Amino acid sequence: MPLVRFRYLQEQGIFNDRVALSRAIDHYGFPKPMALGDNTLAWDLEKEVEPWLKSRPRRTPKCSPSKSKRRSAIVGVA
């Protein structure tokens, strides 16, 4: 049962700040942390964090590869 703290979540790019973490807990079903001490909170990586990440929808590209001419014009490549 590997436990992770907020710094790990931040380093992995899951959350940028504690406000986003709090919002995810309150509104998006991110698991609440367990208290390891007076000022120490942690999450179970395998049982809580990873399943939550897998349940989140993934973004898909808005343009298809067939529109490469249009995309290259936006970037400025001839």
N, CA, C and O atoms as a DFTB+ gen file, in Angstrom:
312 C
 N C O
     1  1       0.846      -1.172       0.000
     2  2       0.000       0.000       0.000
     3  2       0.901       1.248       0.000
     4  3       1.177       1.804       1.063
     5  1       1.359       1.690      -1.178
     6  2       2.186       2.901      -1.216
     7  2       1.336       4.154      -0.979
     8  3       0.334       4.377      -1.657
     9  1       1.747       4.943      -0.028
    10  2       1.051       6.181       0.281
    11  2       1.785       7.343      -0.364
    12  3       3.016       7.374      -0.393
    13  1       1.026       8.295      -0.880
    14  2       1.624       9.475      -1.495
    15  2       1.063      10.727      -0.839
    16  3      -0.075      10.753      -0.372
    17  1       1.891      11.759      -0.818
    18  2       1.475      13.037      -0.249
    19  2       1.210      14.023      -1.372
    20  3       1.399      13.706      -2.546
    21  1       0.775      15.213      -1.010
    22  2       0.407      16.214      -2.008
    23  2       1.558      16.519      -2.963
    24  3       1.336      16.696      -4.160
    25  1       2.758      16.580      -2.456
    26  2       3.910      16.898      -3.314
    27  2       4.023      15.915      -4.478
    28  3       4.344      16.321      -5.595
    29  1       3.765      14.629      -4.233
    30  2       3.809      13.625      -5.300
    31  2       2.740      13.938      -6.344
    32  3       3.012      13.896      -7.544
    33  1       1.523      14.252      -5.889
    34  2       0.439      14.578      -6.820
    35  2       0.804      15.792      -7.659
    36  3       0.488      15.852      -8.848
    37  1       1.461      16.744      -7.048
    38  2       1.881      17.956      -7.741
    39  2       2.994      17.654      -8.746
    40  3       2.949      18.139      -9.877
    41  1       3.978      16.871      -8.354
    42  2       5.091      16.529      -9.246
    43  2       4.632      15.704     -10.447
    44  3       5.216      15.804     -11.526
    45  1       3.602      14.901     -10.269
    46  2       3.074      14.087     -11.363
    47  2       2.133      14.865     -12.270
    48  3       1.666      14.340     -13.281
    49  1       1.851      16.115     -11.913
    50  2       0.982      16.946     -12.733
    51  2      -0.498      16.659     -12.556
    52  3      -1.312      17.058     -13.389
    53  1      -0.850      15.976     -11.491
    54  2      -2.260      15.668     -11.231
    55  2      -2.978      16.914     -10.735
    56  3      -4.093      17.203     -11.168
    57  1      -2.342      17.657      -9.826
    58  2      -2.883      18.914      -9.317
    59  2      -1.777      19.955      -9.278
    60  3      -0.633      19.650      -8.942
    61  1      -2.130      21.185      -9.623
    62  2      -1.158      22.274      -9.584
    63  2      -1.062      22.904      -8.203
    64  3       0.006      23.349      -7.785
    65  1      -2.189      22.938      -7.499
    66  2      -2.203      23.587      -6.193
    67  2      -3.249      22.944      -5.298
    68  3      -4.029      22.100      -5.740
    69  1      -3.256      23.346      -4.053
    70  2      -4.178      22.756      -3.079
    71  2      -5.626      23.162      -3.311
    72  3      -6.540      22.449      -2.897
    73  1      -5.845      24.289      -3.962
    74  2      -7.214      24.706      -4.283
    75  2      -7.828      23.728      -5.284
    76  3      -8.977      23.314      -5.126
    77  1      -7.065      23.361      -6.309
    78  2      -7.547      22.396      -7.294
    79  2      -7.793      21.033      -6.639
    80  3      -8.757      20.345      -6.975
    81  1      -6.930      20.650      -5.719
    82  2      -7.105      19.395      -4.989
    83  2      -8.393      19.429      -4.180
    84  3      -9.177      18.480      -4.211
    85  1      -8.610      20.513      -3.464
    86  2      -9.820      20.653      -2.654
    87  2     -11.076      20.621      -3.522
    88  3     -12.078      20.009      -3.153
    89  1     -11.014      21.277      -4.665
    90  2     -12.149      21.287      -5.596
    91  2     -12.417      19.878      -6.122
    92  3     -13.572      19.475      -6.257
    93  1     -11.360      19.134      -6.418
    94  2     -11.523      17.766      -6.910
    95  2     -12.142      16.866      -5.837
    96  3     -12.959      16.000      -6.148
    97  1     -11.761      17.066      -4.597
    98  2     -12.334      16.281      -3.499
    99  2     -13.812      16.627      -3.322
   100  3     -14.644      15.733      -3.166
   101  1     -14.138      17.920      -3.348
   102  2     -15.513      18.357      -3.099
   103  2     -16.461      18.086      -4.251
   104  3     -17.629      17.771      -4.023
   105  1     -15.982      18.202      -5.500
   106  2     -16.899      18.167      -6.643
   107  2     -16.675      17.043      -7.646
   108  3     -17.585      16.731      -8.414
   109  1     -15.505      16.427      -7.669
   110  2     -15.183      15.464      -8.722
   111  2     -14.841      14.071      -8.214
   112  3     -14.347      13.240      -8.975
   113  1     -15.093      13.813      -6.959
   114  2     -14.951      12.465      -6.437
   115  2     -13.538      12.005      -6.131
   116  3     -13.304      10.810      -5.951
   117  1     -12.585      12.939      -6.070
   118  2     -11.242      12.527      -5.679
   119  2     -11.294      12.076      -4.226
   120  3     -11.955      12.719      -3.411
   121  1     -10.617      10.993      -3.885
   122  2     -10.707      10.462      -2.518
   123  2     -10.171      11.436      -1.462
   124  3      -9.212      12.172      -1.694
   125  1     -10.812      11.411      -0.319
   126  2     -10.349      12.237       0.792
   127  2      -9.076      11.625       1.362
   128  3      -8.913      10.405       1.351
   129  1      -8.185      12.457       1.854
   130  2      -6.918      11.934       2.383
   131  2      -7.095      11.284       3.751
   132  3      -8.066      11.535       4.465
   133  1      -6.131      10.450       4.087
   134  2      -6.092       9.895       5.440
   135  2      -5.045      10.670       6.229
   136  3      -4.010      11.059       5.686
   137  1      -5.313      10.888       7.489
   138  2      -4.390      11.632       8.345
   139  2      -3.343      10.679       8.912
   140  3      -3.670       9.679       9.551
   141  1      -2.084      11.011       8.665
   142  2      -0.993      10.229       9.233
   143  2      -0.443      10.870      10.495
   144  3       0.284      10.236      11.260
   145  1      -0.788      12.106      10.703
   146  2      -0.337      12.863      11.862
   147  2      -1.119      14.164      11.920
   148  3      -2.081      14.346      11.174
   149  1      -0.718      15.061      12.791
   150  2      -1.435      16.329      12.933
   151  2      -1.441      17.145      11.647
   152  3      -2.468      17.728      11.303
   153  1      -0.334      17.202      10.935
   154  2      -0.224      18.000       9.721
   155  2       0.183      17.182       8.506
   156  3       0.727      17.730       7.547
   157  1      -0.068      15.898       8.532
   158  2       0.364      15.023       7.446
   159  2      -0.828      14.273       6.863
   160  3      -1.502      13.510       7.555
   161  1      -1.073      14.507       5.574
   162  2      -2.150      13.828       4.866
   163  2      -1.549      12.994       3.749
   164  3      -0.522      13.360       3.176
   165  1      -2.192      11.866       3.437
   166  2      -1.689      10.999       2.374
   167  2      -2.847      10.256       1.726
   168  3      -3.937      10.146       2.286
   169  1      -2.573       9.742       0.509
   170  2      -3.539       8.963      -0.248
   171  2      -2.899       7.647      -0.625
   172  3      -1.689       7.576      -0.838
   173  1      -3.707       6.602      -0.708
   174  2      -3.225       5.302      -1.170
   175  2      -3.158       5.361      -2.693
   176  3      -4.178       5.523      -3.363
   177  1      -1.963       5.230      -3.223
   178  2      -1.753       5.381      -4.656
   179  2      -2.496       4.327      -5.467
   180  3      -3.172       4.659      -6.441
   181  1      -2.379       3.064      -5.076
   182  2      -2.954       1.976      -5.867
   183  2      -4.460       1.819      -5.691
   184  3      -5.154       1.469      -6.646
   185  1      -4.972       2.068      -4.506
   186  2      -6.395       1.831      -4.243
   187  2      -7.271       3.058      -4.428
   188  3      -8.484       2.922      -4.587
   189  1      -6.683       4.265      -4.412
   190  2      -7.500       5.467      -4.491
   191  2      -7.140       6.354      -5.680
   192  3      -8.008       6.691      -6.486
   193  1      -5.882       6.731      -5.792
   194  2      -5.484       7.719      -6.799
   195  2      -5.546       7.138      -8.205
   196  3      -6.174       7.731      -9.083
   197  1      -4.910       5.992      -8.441
   198  2      -4.887       5.416      -9.783
   199  2      -6.280       5.066     -10.310
   200  3      -6.562       5.360     -11.472
   201  1      -7.173       4.450      -9.511
   202  2      -8.526       4.197     -10.020
   203  2      -9.280       5.493     -10.353
   204  3     -10.043       5.530     -11.318
   205  1      -9.073       6.548      -9.564
   206  2      -9.729       7.824      -9.855
   207  2      -9.216       8.386     -11.180
   208  3     -10.000       8.875     -11.993
   209  1      -7.906       8.318     -11.396
   210  2      -7.339       8.818     -12.645
   211  2      -7.855       8.034     -13.844
   212  3      -8.143       8.620     -14.888
   213  1      -7.975       6.718     -13.708
   214  2      -8.478       5.893     -14.810
   215  2      -9.942       6.164     -15.105
   216  3     -10.391       5.969     -16.235
   217  1     -10.689       6.608     -14.112
   218  2     -12.119       6.866     -14.318
   219  2     -12.385       8.210     -14.984
   220  3     -13.500       8.466     -15.437
   221  1     -11.373       9.067     -15.048
   222  2     -11.533      10.400     -15.632
   223  2     -11.544      10.310     -17.154
   224  3     -10.806       9.511     -17.730
   225  1     -12.371      11.118     -17.809
   226  2     -12.366      11.106     -19.282
   227  2     -11.068      11.699     -19.820
   228  3     -10.482      12.597     -19.216
   229  1     -10.635      11.187     -20.954
   230  2      -9.429      11.699     -21.611
   231  2      -9.838      12.674     -22.704
   232  3     -10.884      12.525     -23.335
   233  1      -8.995      13.670     -22.913
   234  2      -9.240      14.601     -24.011
   235  2      -8.805      13.960     -25.317
   236  3      -7.843      13.192     -25.367
   237  1      -9.531      14.290     -26.365
   238  2      -9.157      13.832     -27.695
   239  2      -8.831      15.054     -28.544
   240  3      -9.371      16.134     -28.303
   241  1      -7.965      14.899     -29.523
   242  2      -7.632      16.048     -30.367
   243  2      -8.862      16.550     -31.108
   244  3      -9.711      15.757     -31.516
   245  1      -8.961      17.861     -31.282
   246  2     -10.118      18.437     -31.950
   247  2     -10.023      18.332     -33.464
   248  3     -11.051      18.267     -34.137
   249  1      -8.824      18.313     -34.013
   250  2      -8.700      18.217     -35.463
   251  2      -8.148      16.845     -35.834
   252  3      -7.337      16.261     -35.115
   253  1      -8.606      16.359     -36.964
   254  2      -8.143      15.054     -37.413
   255  2      -6.879      15.206     -38.239
   256  3      -6.602      16.297     -38.737
   257  1      -6.104      14.140     -38.396
   258  2      -4.871      14.217     -39.189
   259  2      -5.114      14.605     -40.641
   260  3      -4.202      15.104     -41.300
   261  1      -6.332      14.385     -41.159
   262  2      -6.607      14.727     -42.553
   263  2      -6.626      16.231     -42.790
   264  3      -6.600      16.659     -43.945
   265  1      -6.669      17.038     -41.758
   266  2      -6.684      18.493     -41.885
   267  2      -5.292      19.073     -41.668
   268  3      -5.153      20.173     -41.134
   269  1      -4.265      18.341     -42.080
   270  2      -2.898      18.759     -41.812
   271  2      -2.539      20.060     -42.526
   272  3      -1.734      20.831     -42.003
   273  1      -3.113      20.333     -43.714
   274  2      -2.816      21.579     -44.422
   275  2      -3.280      22.776     -43.603
   276  3      -2.566      23.772     -43.483
   277  1      -4.450      22.676     -43.057
   278  2      -4.995      23.765     -42.252
   279  2      -4.161      23.979     -40.997
   280  3      -3.880      25.116     -40.618
   281  1      -3.773      22.899     -40.364
   282  2      -2.988      22.988     -39.143
   283  2      -1.613      23.576     -39.420
   284  3      -1.116      24.369     -38.620
   285  1      -0.980      23.205     -40.540
   286  2       0.330      23.761     -40.840
   287  2       0.247      25.249     -41.149
   288  3       1.201      25.985     -40.898
   289  1      -0.872      25.698     -41.685
   290  2      -1.039      27.127     -41.961
   291  2      -1.131      27.911     -40.666
   292  3      -0.669      29.050     -40.597
   293  1      -1.717      27.321     -39.649
   294  2      -1.835      27.996     -38.359
   295  2      -0.473      28.129     -37.725
   296  3      -0.154      29.171     -37.153
   297  1       0.328      27.102     -37.817
   298  2       1.660      27.119     -37.223
   299  2       2.596      28.002     -38.016
   300  3       3.570      28.515     -37.464
   301  1       2.326      28.193     -39.301
   302  2       3.161      29.033     -40.134
   303  2       4.149      28.242     -40.964
   304  3       5.102      28.806     -41.503
   305  1       3.931      26.937     -41.073
   306  2       4.793      26.074     -41.877
   307  2       4.181      25.957     -43.255
   308  3       2.992      25.664     -43.382
   309  1       4.970      26.180     -44.282
   310  2       4.454      26.126     -45.659
   311  2       4.355      24.719     -46.161
   312  3       3.940      24.497     -47.299
